[in-house]
Coordinates of C-alpha atoms in Angstrom, one line a residue:
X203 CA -1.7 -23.1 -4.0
X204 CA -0.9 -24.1 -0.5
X205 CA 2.2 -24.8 1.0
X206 CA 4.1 -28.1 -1.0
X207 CA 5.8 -28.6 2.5
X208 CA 2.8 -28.5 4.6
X209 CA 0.0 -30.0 2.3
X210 CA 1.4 -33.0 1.0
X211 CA 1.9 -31.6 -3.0
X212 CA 4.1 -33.3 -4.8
X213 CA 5.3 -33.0 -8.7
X214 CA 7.7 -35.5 -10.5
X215 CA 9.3 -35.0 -13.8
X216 CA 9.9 -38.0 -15.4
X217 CA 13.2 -36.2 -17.7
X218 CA 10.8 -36.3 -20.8
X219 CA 8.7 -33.4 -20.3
X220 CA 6.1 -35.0 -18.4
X221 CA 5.2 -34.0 -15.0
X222 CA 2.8 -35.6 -12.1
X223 CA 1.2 -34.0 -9.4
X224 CA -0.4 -35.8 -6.7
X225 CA -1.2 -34.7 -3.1
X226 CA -1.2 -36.9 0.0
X227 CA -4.6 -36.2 1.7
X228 CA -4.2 -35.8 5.5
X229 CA -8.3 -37.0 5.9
X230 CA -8.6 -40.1 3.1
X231 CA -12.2 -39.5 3.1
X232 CA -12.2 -36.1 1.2
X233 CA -13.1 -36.4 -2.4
X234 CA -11.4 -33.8 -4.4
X235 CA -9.9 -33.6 -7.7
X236 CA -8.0 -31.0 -9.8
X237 CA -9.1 -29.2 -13.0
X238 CA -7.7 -27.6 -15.6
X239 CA -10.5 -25.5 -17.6
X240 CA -11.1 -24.8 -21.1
X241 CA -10.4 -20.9 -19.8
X242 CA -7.2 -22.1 -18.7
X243 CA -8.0 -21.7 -14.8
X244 CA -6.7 -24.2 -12.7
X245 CA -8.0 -25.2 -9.5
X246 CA -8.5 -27.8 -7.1
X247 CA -12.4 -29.1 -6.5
X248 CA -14.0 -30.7 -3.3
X249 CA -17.2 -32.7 -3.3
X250 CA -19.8 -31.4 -0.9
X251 CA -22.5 -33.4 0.3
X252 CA -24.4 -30.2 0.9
X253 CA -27.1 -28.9 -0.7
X254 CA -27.5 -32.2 -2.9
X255 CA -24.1 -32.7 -3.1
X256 CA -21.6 -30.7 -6.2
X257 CA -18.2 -30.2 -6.8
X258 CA -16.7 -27.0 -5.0
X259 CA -13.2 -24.9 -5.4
X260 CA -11.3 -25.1 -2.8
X261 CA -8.8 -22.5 -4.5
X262 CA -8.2 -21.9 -8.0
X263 CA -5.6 -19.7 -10.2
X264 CA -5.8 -17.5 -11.7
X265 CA -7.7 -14.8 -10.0
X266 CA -6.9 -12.1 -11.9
X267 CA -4.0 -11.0 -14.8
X268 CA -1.2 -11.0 -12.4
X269 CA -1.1 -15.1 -12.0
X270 CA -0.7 -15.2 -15.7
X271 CA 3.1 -16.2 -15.7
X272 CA 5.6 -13.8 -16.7
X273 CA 2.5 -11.1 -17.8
X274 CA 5.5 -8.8 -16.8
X275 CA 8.5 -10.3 -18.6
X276 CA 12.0 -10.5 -16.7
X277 CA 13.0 -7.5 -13.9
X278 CA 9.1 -6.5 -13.6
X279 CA 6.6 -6.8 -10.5
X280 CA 2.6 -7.1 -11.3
X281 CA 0.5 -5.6 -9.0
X282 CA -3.4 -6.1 -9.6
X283 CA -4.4 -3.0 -7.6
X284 CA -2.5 -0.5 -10.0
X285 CA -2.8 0.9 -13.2
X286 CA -0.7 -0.3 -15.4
X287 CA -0.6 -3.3 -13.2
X288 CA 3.3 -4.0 -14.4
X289 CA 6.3 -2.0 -13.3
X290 CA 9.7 -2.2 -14.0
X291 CA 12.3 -3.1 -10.7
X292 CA 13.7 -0.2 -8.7
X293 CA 16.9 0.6 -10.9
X294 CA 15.6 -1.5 -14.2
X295 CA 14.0 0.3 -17.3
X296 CA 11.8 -1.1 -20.0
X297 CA 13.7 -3.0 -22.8
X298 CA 11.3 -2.1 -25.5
X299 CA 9.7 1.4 -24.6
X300 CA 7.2 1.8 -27.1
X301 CA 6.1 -2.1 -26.2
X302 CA 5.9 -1.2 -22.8
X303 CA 3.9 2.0 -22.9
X304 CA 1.3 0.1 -25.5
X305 CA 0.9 -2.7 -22.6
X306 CA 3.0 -5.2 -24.2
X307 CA 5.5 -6.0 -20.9
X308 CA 6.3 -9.6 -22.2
X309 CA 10.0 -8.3 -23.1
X310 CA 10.2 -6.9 -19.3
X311 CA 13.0 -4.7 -18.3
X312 CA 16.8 -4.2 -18.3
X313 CA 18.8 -3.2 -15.7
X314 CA 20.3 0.5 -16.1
X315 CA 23.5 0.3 -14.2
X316 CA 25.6 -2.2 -14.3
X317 CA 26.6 -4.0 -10.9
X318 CA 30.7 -3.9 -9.5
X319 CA 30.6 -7.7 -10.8
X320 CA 29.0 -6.6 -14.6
X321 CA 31.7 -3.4 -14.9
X322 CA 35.1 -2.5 -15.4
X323 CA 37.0 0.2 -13.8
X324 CA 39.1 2.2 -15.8
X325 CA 39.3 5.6 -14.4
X326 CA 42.1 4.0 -11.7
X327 CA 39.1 4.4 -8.5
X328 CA 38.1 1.9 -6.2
X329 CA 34.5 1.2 -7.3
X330 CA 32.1 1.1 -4.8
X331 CA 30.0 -2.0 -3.6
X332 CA 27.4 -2.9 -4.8
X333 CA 23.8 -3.1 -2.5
X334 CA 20.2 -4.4 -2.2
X335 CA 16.6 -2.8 -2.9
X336 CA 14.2 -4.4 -0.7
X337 CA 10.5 -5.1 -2.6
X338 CA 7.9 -5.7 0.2
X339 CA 5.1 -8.6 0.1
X340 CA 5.8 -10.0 -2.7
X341 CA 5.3 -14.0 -4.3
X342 CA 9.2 -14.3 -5.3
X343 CA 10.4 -15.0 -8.5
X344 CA 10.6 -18.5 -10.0
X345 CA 13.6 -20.8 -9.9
X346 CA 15.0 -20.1 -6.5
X347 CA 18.2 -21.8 -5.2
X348 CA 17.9 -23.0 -1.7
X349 CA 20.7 -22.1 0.7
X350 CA 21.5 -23.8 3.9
X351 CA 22.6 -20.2 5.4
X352 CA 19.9 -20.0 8.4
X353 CA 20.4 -16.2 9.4
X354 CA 18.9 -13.2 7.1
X355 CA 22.6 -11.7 7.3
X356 CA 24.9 -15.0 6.2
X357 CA 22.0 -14.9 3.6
X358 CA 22.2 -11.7 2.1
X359 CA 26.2 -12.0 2.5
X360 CA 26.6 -15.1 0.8
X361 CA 24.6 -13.4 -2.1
X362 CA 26.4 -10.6 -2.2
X363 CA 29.6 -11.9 -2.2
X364 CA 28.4 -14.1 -5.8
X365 CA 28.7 -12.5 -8.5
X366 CA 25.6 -14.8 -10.2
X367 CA 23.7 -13.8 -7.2
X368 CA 21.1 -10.7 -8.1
X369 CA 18.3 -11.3 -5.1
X370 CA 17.7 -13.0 -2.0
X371 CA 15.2 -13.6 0.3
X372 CA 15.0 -15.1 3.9
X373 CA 11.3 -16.5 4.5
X374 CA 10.6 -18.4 8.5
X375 CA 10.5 -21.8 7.6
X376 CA 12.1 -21.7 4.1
X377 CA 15.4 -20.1 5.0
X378 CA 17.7 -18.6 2.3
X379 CA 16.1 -18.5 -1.5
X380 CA 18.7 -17.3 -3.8
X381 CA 18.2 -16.1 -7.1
X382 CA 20.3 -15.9 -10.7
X383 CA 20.1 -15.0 -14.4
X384 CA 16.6 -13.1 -14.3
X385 CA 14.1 -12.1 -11.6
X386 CA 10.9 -13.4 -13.6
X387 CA 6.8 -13.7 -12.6
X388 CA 6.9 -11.6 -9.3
X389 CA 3.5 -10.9 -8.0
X390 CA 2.7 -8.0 -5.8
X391 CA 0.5 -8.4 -2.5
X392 CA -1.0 -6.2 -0.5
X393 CA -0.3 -8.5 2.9
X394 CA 1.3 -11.3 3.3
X395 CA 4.1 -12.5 0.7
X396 CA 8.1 -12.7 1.6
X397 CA 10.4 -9.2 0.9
X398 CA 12.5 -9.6 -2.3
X399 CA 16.4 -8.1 -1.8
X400 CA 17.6 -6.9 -5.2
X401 CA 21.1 -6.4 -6.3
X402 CA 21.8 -2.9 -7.5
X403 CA 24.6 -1.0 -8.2
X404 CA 25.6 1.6 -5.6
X405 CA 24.5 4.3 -8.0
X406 CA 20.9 3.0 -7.9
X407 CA 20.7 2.7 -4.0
X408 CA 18.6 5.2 -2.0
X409 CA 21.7 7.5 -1.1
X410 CA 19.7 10.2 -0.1
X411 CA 18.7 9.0 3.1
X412 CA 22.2 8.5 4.1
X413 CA 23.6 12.0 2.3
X414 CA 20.4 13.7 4.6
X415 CA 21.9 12.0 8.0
X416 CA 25.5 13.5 6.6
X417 CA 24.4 16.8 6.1
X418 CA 22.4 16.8 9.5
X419 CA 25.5 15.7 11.1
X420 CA 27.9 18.2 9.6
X421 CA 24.9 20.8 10.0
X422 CA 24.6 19.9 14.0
X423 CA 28.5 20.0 14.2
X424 CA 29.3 23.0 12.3
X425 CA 26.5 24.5 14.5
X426 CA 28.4 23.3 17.8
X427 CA 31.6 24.8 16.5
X428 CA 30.4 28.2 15.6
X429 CA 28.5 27.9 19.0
X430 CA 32.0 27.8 20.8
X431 CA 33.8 30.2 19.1
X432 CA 30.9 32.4 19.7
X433 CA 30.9 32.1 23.2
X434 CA 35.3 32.0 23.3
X435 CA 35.1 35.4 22.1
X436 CA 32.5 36.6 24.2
X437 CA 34.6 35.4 26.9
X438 CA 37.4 36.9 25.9
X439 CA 36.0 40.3 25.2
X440 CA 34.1 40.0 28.6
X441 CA 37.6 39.4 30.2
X442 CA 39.1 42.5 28.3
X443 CA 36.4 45.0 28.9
X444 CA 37.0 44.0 33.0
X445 CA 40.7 44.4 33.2
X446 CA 40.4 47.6 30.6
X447 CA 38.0 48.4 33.7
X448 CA 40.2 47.6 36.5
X449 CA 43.3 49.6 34.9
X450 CA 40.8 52.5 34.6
X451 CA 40.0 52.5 38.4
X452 CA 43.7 51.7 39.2
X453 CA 44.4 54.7 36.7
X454 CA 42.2 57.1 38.7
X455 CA 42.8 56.5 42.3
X456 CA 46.4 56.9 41.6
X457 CA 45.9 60.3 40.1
X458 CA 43.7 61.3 42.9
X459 CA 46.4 60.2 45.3

């Protein structure tokens, strides 16, 4: 569906598990309607006067298994294009393994580390903080919290710094989504979509990357040091071998003389 903040959508829930949709047309003189099918797809429908007139989809869900809701269950993305088409979350695992490998996601995934917030220390060490996993192009979870933050960084700080909070995103135009509890119907795209920060413990980050740049760095200065001492002692024994040189001339004149 489009945009609710550009196209005019609107749903009300009356408190008794009704709920109303309606949509403000921008062009009063389109006919169009929304159906719900026996098949369960759910669209919306345009008359055309073309071609003797009929009713036409303008869009309609869902196009394939991902826009079933929660086909993944809880801390799982769905990506159409793959086989499976679920996965579980960087740093989650399945929560029922032989369900999951027989294509039953529904009971989705559990996270394997706990976060600094979920864990106690007891071994006396400062644990260390906890960071984000970054899924690209993806339709976000459902049941977002808007903040007001309007930078990507106040955002991602004011997430990390709740211990409720487990993702964020920061889309132009929506701002700061916030999520808590579970991460739950997340839809992979292959363009387009908003990235999706998820809380991990530091454990689970991609510390490789950063372990490669240390090892490069000590690498590049150990290599600088041994470098110098190389060329101190080549110095040195230059200098030696000319004054053991001079003293041998001095040495020889004087017994000539």
């Amino acid at each position: 569906m489009n945009s609710v903040y550009l196209d005019g959508f609107s749903l009300v829930d009356d408190g008794n598990g009704v709920f109303t949709l309606s949509l403000g047309l921008a062009d009063e003189s389109d006919i169009t309607n929304f159906v719900l099918s026996s098949e369960g797809k759910f669209g919306q429908v345009f008359w055309d006067d073309r071609n003797e007139g009929s009713w036409d989809y303008e869009w309609a869900t869902a196009r394939d298994e991902c826009d079933v809701y929660g086909k993944c269950g809880s801390f799982a993305s769905c990506d159409a294009n793959n086989s499976p088409i679920c996965s579980c979350l960087k740093g989650f695992e399945p929560k029922n393994s032989d369900e999951w490998n027989s294509r039953n996601w529904t009971n989705g995934c559990v996270r394997r580390t706990a976060t600094l917030c979920e864990r106690t220390q007891n071994d006396g060490q400062v644990p260390k903080e906890d960071g984000f996993s970054k899924l690209e192009r993806v339709k976000v979870p459902d049941f977002a919290v808007w903040s007001s933050s309007i930078t990507e960084q106040k955002c991602m700080n004011d997430c990390l710094n709740n211990c409720s909070c487990i993702a964020y995103a920061y889309y132009s135009g929506i701002y700061c989504m916030l999520w808590r509890g579970s991460l739950t119907d997340i839809k992979k795209f292959s363009s387009g979509g908003a990235d999706l920060y998820i809380r991990l413990a530091y454990t689970e980050l991609d510390n490789k990357k950063i372990n490669l740049k240390l090892i490069i760095s000590l690498t590049v200065v150990g290599g600088a040091i041994a470098i110098a001492i190389c060329v101190f002692y080549s110095w040195r024994w230059i200098a030696e071998y000319k004054e053991r040189k001079r003293k041998s001339k001095i040495s020889f004149y004087g017994s000539v003389n």
